[in-house]
Amino acid sequence: ALSDRLEAVLDRLKGRGTLSESDVDEVLREIRLALLEADVNFKVVKTFVARVRERAIGAEVSEALNPGQQVVKIVNEELTGVLGDQSAPLELGSASPAVIMLAGLQGSGKTTAAGKLAAHLKKKGRTPLLVAADLQRPAAVDQLKVLGARVDVPVHAPEPGGDPDADPVAVAAGALKEATRVGAGVVIVDTAGRTNVDDAMMEQATAIKRAVDPVETLFVIDAMIGQEAVTVAKAFQEAVDFTGVILSKLDGDARGGAALSVAEVTGRPIKFASTGERLDEFEAFHPDRMASRILG
Amino acid sequence: ALFRRGLDEAAFEELEERLISADVGVEATMEIIEGLRERVRAEGVTDPEQALALLKEILRLELGVADRTLARREEGPTTWLITGVNGTGKTTSIGKLAARHARDGETVVLAAADTFRAAAIEQLSSWGERAGARVVKQAEGADPAAVAYDGWQAASAADADLLLVDTAGRLQSKRALMEELSKVKRVLEKGAGHTDEVLLVLDATTGQNGISQAQAFQEAVDVSGVILTKLDGTARGGIVIAIQRQLGIPVKLVGLGETVDDLADFDVDAFVEALFA
Ligand SMILES: Nc1nc2c(ncn2[C@@H]2O[C@H](COP(=O)(O)OP(=O)(O)OP(=O)(O)O)[C@@H](O)[C@H]2O)c(=O)[nH]1
Ligand SMILES: Nc1nc2c(ncn2[C@@H]2O[C@H](COP(=O)(O)OP(=O)(O)OP(=O)(O)O)[C@@H](O)[C@H]2O)c(=O)[nH]1
Ligand SMILES: [Mg+2]
Ligand SMILES: [Mg+2]
């Protein structure tokens, strides 16, 4: 953890009026290692540390903090800045129905997040409709139906035992008609997990987006993902130009450096944190809390 | 270049970055590169291409020592317990394994001991149907240990060749859930006597948290091997190097996609090559 790493270094730098470049570099070396251990992508770490270095070397000596602590303060500020200065809200605008589309890698937590969003929006007085547009994973439709029933939200899905070649794009488009029919104000489209190197599946995601024209497209990513977060996030941004991110499984002990990587390379805000398997374990993302979690 | 003695620092940094980018991790990378430095010095390597070849050889040798066979028993159903954190591919991997062994003419029984997650039992049942394996299940919310035990009884009574026990995904930091898993294994073994394999299913995209997963699951249920899934993506799964180094747990199988045939034995050479692709 950064605190342990820095303790020795900062101790040695106590009582110095100003930091020399080599002092700053010594602190930054520990910051770099802490960020890599926290799974921040190594290229993102490079640019991040360079930015901090620039600020630290030019910095005025603080009255309250010793120079080493001052570097840490700059790191925290830069980190929180990239992650977002404050929680970014869901922006549903005035469209009716407003469509939210979920996308992400296999197993990242999309279907569960769809249920959570439905519960969250219902609490806020909206009328959601869940759409089961994952037609390939065995029992994915069942899974969403169970979640929908739990929060008393209707689920639009293909007929069970119906056309085995049903098309997710058609199901999603059909949901818009269904929404108008049942008076649903928000449509939440769950999609199949897909990998960024599967061109056909990435094209399907683009096609679904085109068909439903979402006001919010949320990229769901697992907090335990490692270096690949950058490549994956960029590919999904290319395919569905997401407007926000849901970071899942934050109830675990993964440091979650992917949050910094994704925010840095896509410039998109992390809007929600999923903090458990239950549908109420869902909250607005807190950038400051994430910053200290990443730094350890 | 005429007076250059040995490989320059930039070459080592480049190799370091390639390992870090493959999720090998800072500590393991530093140790591996340190070992490479010694070999480079000892063998007088000056060409970066040669250094890379040497690095691959070092990794192949290190990974090559592990026993990657899947344990079978002589008498009664071979019993494999499938564990791991949420969403890594446990249920899908069981489906693939069931199909592979059923195709080899074996009788396979699946125990749906994930009694918690929405439609988990349906998902496993669907895979069982596909593979021609019997699925032992109870109602959602039933005691997972009881389902595991039931699975053994059914497999044993049917003189089945293989029993695969699916469990719910659980984050390793959740003490009560890890204790539940230990109990599932204990109760399963009341019938089965021992578990032939306890497989940890690990997503290849996982970063350094993979080590903490392996450690915690090893402590809870004595993991004997890893199934590394989603290796068909761009992630290279370098975390398994540290897992084998620190915990002695080898990767036995890899998941290469979402369909029934997308399962393969772990190939050390292919893995090492892919690390530097
Ligand atoms: N602990 C924890 N588990 C979660 C969280 N979100 C989802 N899960 C679990 O992660 C697993 C995968 O969740 P799903 O919702 O099926 O993931 P998915 O992205 O829809 O998966 P695919 O459709 O196969 O791509 C399930 O076991 C969920 O219960 C979370 O925030 N915390
Ligand atoms: N691309 C790819 N996807 C995979 C692989 N293995 C599993 N998946 C996908 O990953 C997702 C999760 O798989 P599951 O089998 O439900 O995972 P699980 O570990 O049983 O999940 P929980 O029981 O919810 O913890 C599904 O969409 C699978 O199709 C693989 O090797 N490659
Ligand atoms: Mg899903
Ligand atoms: Mg499962």
PDB file of C-alpha atoms in Angstrom, chain B residues 68-72 78-82 194-199 222-226 252:
ATOM      1  CA  ARG B  68      -1.059 -30.394 -15.082  1.00  0.00           C
ATOM      2  CA  THR B  69      -2.947 -33.660 -15.299  1.00  0.00           C
ATOM      3  CA  LEU B  70      -6.457 -33.820 -13.864  1.00  0.00           C
ATOM      4  CA  ALA B  71      -6.634 -36.358 -11.045  1.00  0.00           C
ATOM      5  CA  ARG B  72      -8.916 -39.382 -11.469  1.00  0.00           C
ATOM      6  CA  THR B  78     -14.010 -38.954  -9.860  1.00  0.00           C
ATOM      7  CA  THR B  79     -15.057 -35.804  -8.001  1.00  0.00           C
ATOM      8  CA  TRP B  80     -14.115 -32.292  -9.075  1.00  0.00           C
ATOM      9  CA  LEU B  81     -15.258 -29.185  -7.164  1.00  0.00           C
ATOM     10  CA  ILE B  82     -15.486 -25.969  -9.209  1.00  0.00           C
ATOM     11  CA  HIS B 194     -11.803 -36.952  -0.894  1.00  0.00           C
ATOM     12  CA  THR B 195     -12.048 -34.430  -3.721  1.00  0.00           C
ATOM     13  CA  ASP B 196      -9.917 -35.429  -6.697  1.00  0.00           C
ATOM     14  CA  GLU B 197      -9.596 -31.860  -7.960  1.00  0.00           C
ATOM     15  CA  VAL B 198     -10.568 -28.511  -6.473  1.00  0.00           C
ATOM     16  CA  LEU B 199     -10.429 -26.181  -9.445  1.00  0.00           C
ATOM     17  CA  ASP B 222      -7.025 -26.470  -0.871  1.00  0.00           C
ATOM     18  CA  VAL B 223      -7.083 -25.610  -4.586  1.00  0.00           C
ATOM     19  CA  SER B 224      -5.345 -28.184  -6.801  1.00  0.00           C
ATOM     20  CA  GLY B 225      -5.518 -26.361 -10.105  1.00  0.00           C
ATOM     21  CA  VAL B 226      -6.743 -23.356 -12.074  1.00  0.00           C
ATOM     22  CA  LYS B 252      -4.670 -27.175 -15.786  1.00  0.00           C
TER      23      LYS B 252
END
